[in-house]
């Protein structure tokens, strides 16, 4: 037992709440730090003290008792996988026992008794856990540790302290830390001891709507008695929504009053059911008067203004009607707002371009900088004024390190309303439905009824790139048009090349030049023939009517030639076949570790067939990557681990009938046969109709596959830019401006130029890397956001019955993408790098880009949360004849790996 505390030592163990500031989090934990901040801001908080983390650490110092086992328990927790709930629970139970067995050192006991006595004789208090990993901006840890209410007497307080310490190791707390990547060994616990509020009513208050994201809208849940009934979710509370700007109560709903928790004289609490409440007089109308609801909303705004961000607070109202705050923490689930304000005031609507590109993850700072430059290039070509290209065009915005575009002017234009939703019908159908839903919002009423504005900006592009000539060439001289497209690749490659001996600043300037001048021309040179190819399907449908069903027309666009993504995937499949047939390569790759094989490849140590074949593949496709529009993402040539992992998966497919090259050949054969059938049907209408249908379908087959080519060339340009920036990063690292060459991707172009002038960026890079890592954990990204933070898709009834709405408890609805039906085991994959997909399993993913498509070759079906019938994933799924449904909201959370599901790609349904 330790010696009794001296006065100086006691001051390290006990701190009054009113003396605590946010900077003291390591000593007092998140809850106490926030309570101290609230008191410092002049907000009403019950008085009390905090037993610091030093007390917890002293209690667990090894002394030959059960505490000596604690380091072994921590090592076990660090080794266990986050998904191993049983293993985590077993280790957490051992940790709790070790804490309880440790007891309370004498000096800590003396300090607690003295501080409690100072609050008053036998005063009722709450003992509340305050962990150092708690109430943080990225993880609230709400409810993960324990609280003990109406504790009376010093002995009871000490018992509550021991229980609070042990609650750091509840199963739920250990699992939460593991899933958020927080080191168990770094987390300690303080205990807040705070005077109890004899609450007439209590509950929680969010200063922004946590469901819809709307800022300046307070949401209050309340119940008679102590707030534990609300916080624990034991009741359906009284529910109020308040417009914080006007004080108007916009929603009021009375709860079920199944439970009221009240303090008992002498300590402890009692739980009153409906019958006891009736005797007690608790049952009845709302537990808050309108004036109290508004007062709470005002108090919440004071809290938010102090912290500068929306807050989740707990509150209580005592018998005299006084409001008290008992907790405040950030609302960690809100999606961030735009990084800048629009120049024109008023409501604005932003659509997520990242999701339209099949990208759910955040972009690195340099990746965003590259997109801003490209966006400026497009805007400049369309005749828009772009004052500073590095800032992006005026409609460009960022939120949550993802790309958004302001579509407000589109919504207010009749021409925009007619065109944009139809584009998203085929790219991202759910977004199209949301956009159309917002057309009903009077805040976005039409103000422009003529197409002149649109023509003024489209016209310069049409004239500069001679789009009518390109379309006519594709229609009447398709072979020449195809040759022109193929020649473009060689021209672009020459533009991207830079002499190796130029200075870093010239390389940086060249990287910017490629983004500002060298990439946008790809789109107007390739997209017109693609658009013509798909438009020809409409011509055939017009001529044949019901004689050409959508299913038959979908067959036409399977097994397409000139599809660079299909060619890439089949090249990878052929490489796997060559490895399979070479004994040395097959032995190395069969169940081999992809990371170890990648290391052998980089050292030239793979068997000859595998080494040469992989090198050849990477020469042609090594510029591609996962999330490849982000300059900060390593290319496959930088790190081939993912591709090697895919090859290992391919070697598991041993049924020759399922070989992807055979499937593709069959799809192409079926398409040609379908062309012949449709031409024969048209012949019954006359020879001219037959010639038109034949010509139309030939152009569809020739040009529709080019849909993947613009992105292929864009990404090749990005790879060239990345290579230049990597060399700039090496120069900056050599100069000590950044720690590692890869840190250059956590700068932007302005930073990189200043870095070449000698400015150091170590701290900035560290901050940006931390913010990026946090955003990587975000599971939900809004398709559309309004300027007040509202996510329209989350509004009740906004898309009731619309695309992707759940048809029933066992059925999900999305957009049909590739016909066919399959019943198989689902595999939910959030990141394809290192993913394991058994042949025939149904791939369930948030979205896909070309970096995912090698997985398609052995998948039995595809379900995506994002996308439309002509999105990237849908196109490639059709190529391989994989049944696919896209635009299925929350598919990755509603479906679990191992579930047997049925995907009907024609009906757009997923049965679970």
XYZ file of N, CA, C and O in Angstrom, residues 356-447:
368
model
N -19.787 10.045 -58.179
C -20.079 9.832 -59.597
C -18.910 9.152 -60.299
O -19.095 8.481 -61.321
N -17.710 9.294 -59.750
C -16.523 8.640 -60.298
C -16.250 7.294 -59.625
O -15.190 6.709 -59.800
N -17.208 6.815 -58.832
C -17.031 5.529 -58.169
C -16.045 5.572 -57.021
O -15.431 4.565 -56.682
N -15.888 6.747 -56.421
C -14.859 6.923 -55.397
C -15.519 7.326 -54.086
O -16.088 8.410 -53.973
N -15.463 6.449 -53.085
C -16.018 6.785 -51.778
C -14.955 7.312 -50.823
O -15.282 8.022 -49.877
N -13.707 6.970 -51.042
C -12.643 7.381 -50.133
C -12.275 8.844 -50.380
O -12.551 9.408 -51.450
N -11.619 9.498 -49.422
C -11.183 10.884 -49.629
C -10.033 10.957 -50.621
O -9.395 9.945 -50.921
N -9.781 12.143 -51.126
C -8.620 12.383 -51.987
C -7.538 13.064 -51.170
O -7.825 13.846 -50.253
N -6.290 12.787 -51.501
C -5.176 13.474 -50.852
C -5.188 14.944 -51.257
O -5.791 15.328 -52.270
N -4.522 15.815 -50.484
C -4.486 17.232 -50.846
C -3.970 17.486 -52.262
O -4.517 18.321 -52.987
N -2.928 16.762 -52.681
C -2.429 16.967 -54.042
C -3.416 16.403 -55.059
O -3.539 16.935 -56.170
N -4.119 15.323 -54.716
C -5.146 14.804 -55.607
C -6.243 15.813 -55.830
O -6.699 16.026 -56.964
N -6.675 16.479 -54.776
C -7.694 17.524 -54.910
C -7.150 18.701 -55.719
O -7.868 19.280 -56.539
N -5.886 19.039 -55.487
C -5.278 20.148 -56.232
C -5.266 19.855 -57.730
O -5.502 20.742 -58.558
N -4.996 18.589 -58.090
C -4.995 18.216 -59.500
C -6.374 18.326 -60.121
O -6.528 18.799 -61.254
N -7.416 17.916 -59.390
C -8.778 18.016 -59.906
C -9.184 19.477 -60.049
O -9.882 19.849 -61.003
N -8.751 20.319 -59.125
C -9.066 21.753 -59.246
C -8.488 22.326 -60.528
O -9.148 23.087 -61.244
N -7.238 21.953 -60.831
C -6.622 22.457 -62.066
C -7.350 21.941 -63.299
O -7.583 22.696 -64.253
N -7.710 20.656 -63.288
C -8.452 20.119 -64.426
C -9.805 20.789 -64.569
O -10.256 21.106 -65.669
N -10.500 21.007 -63.431
C -11.789 21.688 -63.470
C -11.661 23.082 -64.037
O -12.521 23.544 -64.810
N -10.587 23.766 -63.684
C -10.350 25.106 -64.232
C -10.129 25.041 -65.731
O -10.565 25.930 -66.482
N -9.449 23.989 -66.194
C -9.219 23.811 -67.624
C -10.539 23.659 -68.372
O -10.742 24.270 -69.425
N -11.449 22.859 -67.818
C -12.755 22.659 -68.449
C -13.538 23.971 -68.467
O -14.126 24.351 -69.484
N -13.558 24.665 -67.326
C -14.312 25.914 -67.229
C -13.765 26.958 -68.195
O -14.524 27.695 -68.846
N -12.445 27.012 -68.298
C -11.831 27.984 -69.209
C -12.209 27.685 -70.657
O -12.519 28.587 -71.436
N -12.207 26.398 -71.030
C -12.576 26.016 -72.393
C -14.029 26.371 -72.693
O -14.382 26.656 -73.848
N -14.871 26.369 -71.653
C -16.289 26.674 -71.849
C -16.578 28.167 -71.745
O -17.749 28.575 -71.802
N -15.553 28.958 -71.593
C -15.757 30.405 -71.593
C -16.103 30.991 -70.236
O -16.548 32.144 -70.156
N -15.897 30.233 -69.163
C -16.119 30.777 -67.824
C -14.868 31.511 -67.357
O -13.744 31.135 -67.706
N -15.055 32.505 -66.531
C -13.929 33.234 -65.971
C -13.362 32.443 -64.799
O -14.093 32.050 -63.890
N -12.058 32.208 -64.826
C -11.390 31.454 -63.750
C -10.245 32.321 -63.235
O -9.141 32.301 -63.785
N -10.481 33.103 -62.163
C -9.442 34.034 -61.682
C -8.149 33.344 -61.262
O -7.065 33.819 -61.557
N -8.252 32.216 -60.542
C -7.063 31.511 -60.077
C -7.259 30.014 -60.318
O -7.973 29.345 -59.578
N -6.624 29.469 -61.369
C -6.838 28.053 -61.715
C -6.547 27.084 -60.568
O -7.191 26.045 -60.456
N -5.580 27.410 -59.711
C -5.262 26.492 -58.611
C -6.405 26.387 -57.596
O -6.454 25.441 -56.815
N -7.309 27.361 -57.586
C -8.457 27.313 -56.675
C -9.632 26.548 -57.269
O -10.598 26.255 -56.571
N -9.566 26.253 -58.563
C -10.676 25.571 -59.220
C -11.713 26.557 -59.738
O -11.708 27.735 -59.381
N -12.641 26.093 -60.564
C -13.694 26.967 -61.081
C -14.714 27.285 -59.989
O -14.758 26.613 -58.948
N -15.549 28.291 -60.232
C -16.480 28.737 -59.193
C -17.452 27.657 -58.724
O -17.814 27.637 -57.544
N -17.920 26.714 -59.582
C -18.836 25.695 -59.048
C -18.139 24.587 -58.251
O -18.816 23.722 -57.701
N -16.808 24.599 -58.188
C -16.056 23.518 -57.547
C -15.998 23.743 -56.037
O -15.652 24.836 -55.568
N -16.313 22.696 -55.272
C -16.250 22.766 -53.804
C -15.671 21.468 -53.263
O -15.642 20.450 -53.962
N -15.243 21.525 -52.020
C -14.733 20.336 -51.336
C -15.376 20.236 -49.960
O -15.586 21.247 -49.284
N -15.697 19.010 -49.572
C -16.201 18.734 -48.229
C -15.793 17.316 -47.868
O -15.938 16.409 -48.684
N -15.274 17.139 -46.672
C -14.826 15.812 -46.277
C -13.740 15.277 -47.187
O -13.635 14.057 -47.378
N -12.916 16.175 -47.782
C -11.832 15.807 -48.694
C -12.360 15.051 -49.914
O -11.681 14.190 -50.480
N -13.581 15.402 -50.308
C -14.186 14.849 -51.510
C -14.667 15.975 -52.388
O -14.810 17.108 -51.939
N -14.928 15.662 -53.653
C -15.227 16.682 -54.657
C -16.737 16.879 -54.767
O -17.486 15.915 -54.928
N -17.157 18.130 -54.697
C -18.563 18.483 -54.906
C -18.647 19.598 -55.940
O -17.724 20.402 -56.090
N -19.763 19.624 -56.670
C -20.029 20.716 -57.595
C -21.363 21.366 -57.253
O -22.346 20.679 -56.953
N -21.369 22.691 -57.275
C -22.575 23.462 -56.991
C -23.486 23.408 -58.221
O -23.143 23.936 -59.283
N -24.642 22.767 -58.060
C -25.587 22.617 -59.175
C -26.766 23.569 -59.065
O -27.769 23.392 -59.753
N -26.648 24.588 -58.222
C -27.767 25.499 -58.007
C -28.216 26.156 -59.309
O -29.414 26.235 -59.604
N -27.266 26.626 -60.104
C -27.635 27.278 -61.367
C -28.286 26.284 -62.325
O -29.147 26.661 -63.123
N -27.887 25.020 -62.253
C -28.516 23.982 -63.080
C -29.971 23.808 -62.672
O -30.870 23.728 -63.515
N -30.216 23.753 -61.361
C -31.577 23.566 -60.870
C -32.482 24.722 -61.284
O -33.679 24.535 -61.477
N -31.900 25.898 -61.398
C -32.705 27.090 -61.687
C -32.829 27.355 -63.188
O -33.350 28.394 -63.586
N -32.347 26.412 -63.980
C -32.403 26.546 -65.434
C -33.252 25.427 -66.023
O -33.052 24.255 -65.685
N -34.184 25.775 -66.904
C -35.009 24.740 -67.537
C -34.153 23.796 -68.375
O -34.381 22.590 -68.398
N -33.149 24.349 -69.064
C -32.265 23.505 -69.868
C -31.462 22.561 -68.978
O -31.300 21.367 -69.270
N -30.962 23.081 -67.849
C -30.206 22.251 -66.925
C -31.053 21.142 -66.336
O -30.611 20.003 -66.207
N -32.299 21.455 -65.996
C -33.196 20.440 -65.432
C -33.498 19.337 -66.453
O -33.717 18.190 -66.074
N -33.503 19.702 -67.711
C -33.814 18.710 -68.744
C -32.629 17.785 -69.015
O -32.812 16.597 -69.314
N -31.400 18.314 -68.893
C -30.220 17.562 -69.326
C -29.551 16.800 -68.189
O -29.288 15.595 -68.288
N -29.253 17.489 -67.083
C -28.401 16.904 -66.043
C -28.986 15.638 -65.422
O -28.277 14.633 -65.268
N -30.281 15.604 -65.044
C -30.793 14.353 -64.465
C -30.690 13.169 -65.422
O -30.470 12.034 -64.986
N -30.827 13.432 -66.728
C -30.730 12.327 -67.693
C -29.306 11.790 -67.767
O -29.106 10.596 -67.988
N -28.342 12.667 -67.597
C -26.953 12.200 -67.561
C -26.747 11.298 -66.354
O -26.148 10.221 -66.438
N -27.288 11.719 -65.217
C -27.109 10.913 -64.003
C -27.982 9.672 -63.996
O -27.705 8.732 -63.250
N -29.021 9.634 -64.826
C -29.801 8.404 -64.946
C -28.917 7.227 -65.323
O -29.141 6.095 -64.884
N -27.922 7.497 -66.158
C -27.050 6.404 -66.606
C -25.740 6.341 -65.819
O -25.060 5.328 -65.834
N -25.386 7.423 -65.116
C -24.139 7.430 -64.345
C -24.355 7.012 -62.891
O -23.623 6.201 -62.345
N -25.365 7.600 -62.239
C -25.590 7.371 -60.815
C -27.064 7.646 -60.557
O -27.478 8.752 -60.234
N -27.882 6.614 -60.747
C -29.335 6.780 -60.805
C -29.919 7.341 -59.520
O -30.886 8.110 -59.555
N -29.365 6.972 -58.383
C -29.892 7.486 -57.120
C -29.706 9.000 -57.043
O -30.583 9.725 -56.585
N -28.561 9.498 -57.510
C -28.334 10.942 -57.531
C -29.346 11.634 -58.437
O -29.821 12.736 -58.132
N -29.677 11.001 -59.563
C -30.670 11.575 -60.467
C -32.008 11.729 -59.756
O -32.708 12.743 -59.916
N -32.392 10.719 -58.968
C -33.660 10.781 -58.237
C -33.640 11.907 -57.210
O -34.635 12.635 -57.033
N -32.508 12.095 -56.522
C -32.402 13.168 -55.529
C -32.492 14.522 -56.209
O -33.181 15.438 -55.737
N -31.789 14.667 -57.338
C -31.823 15.928 -58.084
C -33.256 16.266 -58.489
O -33.723 17.396 -58.308
N -33.970 15.301 -59.016
C -35.362 15.563 -59.419
C -36.225 15.912 -58.207
O -37.133 16.740 -58.306
N -35.942 15.276 -57.066
C -36.695 15.604 -55.859
C -36.495 17.050 -55.434
O -37.427 17.709 -54.960
N -35.276 17.566 -55.623
C -34.996 18.948 -55.246
C -35.646 19.953 -56.193
O -35.775 21.135 -55.841
N -36.049 19.512 -57.381
C -36.751 20.422 -58.291
C -38.059 20.906 -57.666
O -38.584 21.954 -58.053
N -38.589 20.130 -56.704
C -39.844 20.514 -56.053
C -39.621 21.550 -54.953
O -40.577 22.117 -54.441
N -38.385 21.776 -54.573
C -38.079 22.726 -53.502
C -38.204 24.150 -54.039
O -37.494 24.529 -54.980
N -39.078 24.956 -53.471
C -39.268 26.325 -53.994
C -38.011 27.184 -53.904
O -37.890 28.183 -54.625
N -37.066 26.799 -53.054
C -35.817 27.574 -52.959
C -34.981 27.462 -54.227
O -34.063 28.263 -54.445
N -35.286 26.434 -55.045
C -34.530 26.237 -56.288
C -35.435 26.417 -57.509
O -35.267 25.732 -58.518
N -36.365 27.328 -57.399
C -37.299 27.570 -58.498
C -36.552 28.068 -59.739
O -35.496 28.704 -59.649
N -37.109 27.757 -60.917
C -36.493 28.137 -62.198
C -36.461 29.653 -62.343
O -37.465 30.342 -62.134
N -35.284 30.162 -62.686
C -35.136 31.598 -62.968
C -34.658 31.844 -64.393
O -34.672 32.977 -64.860
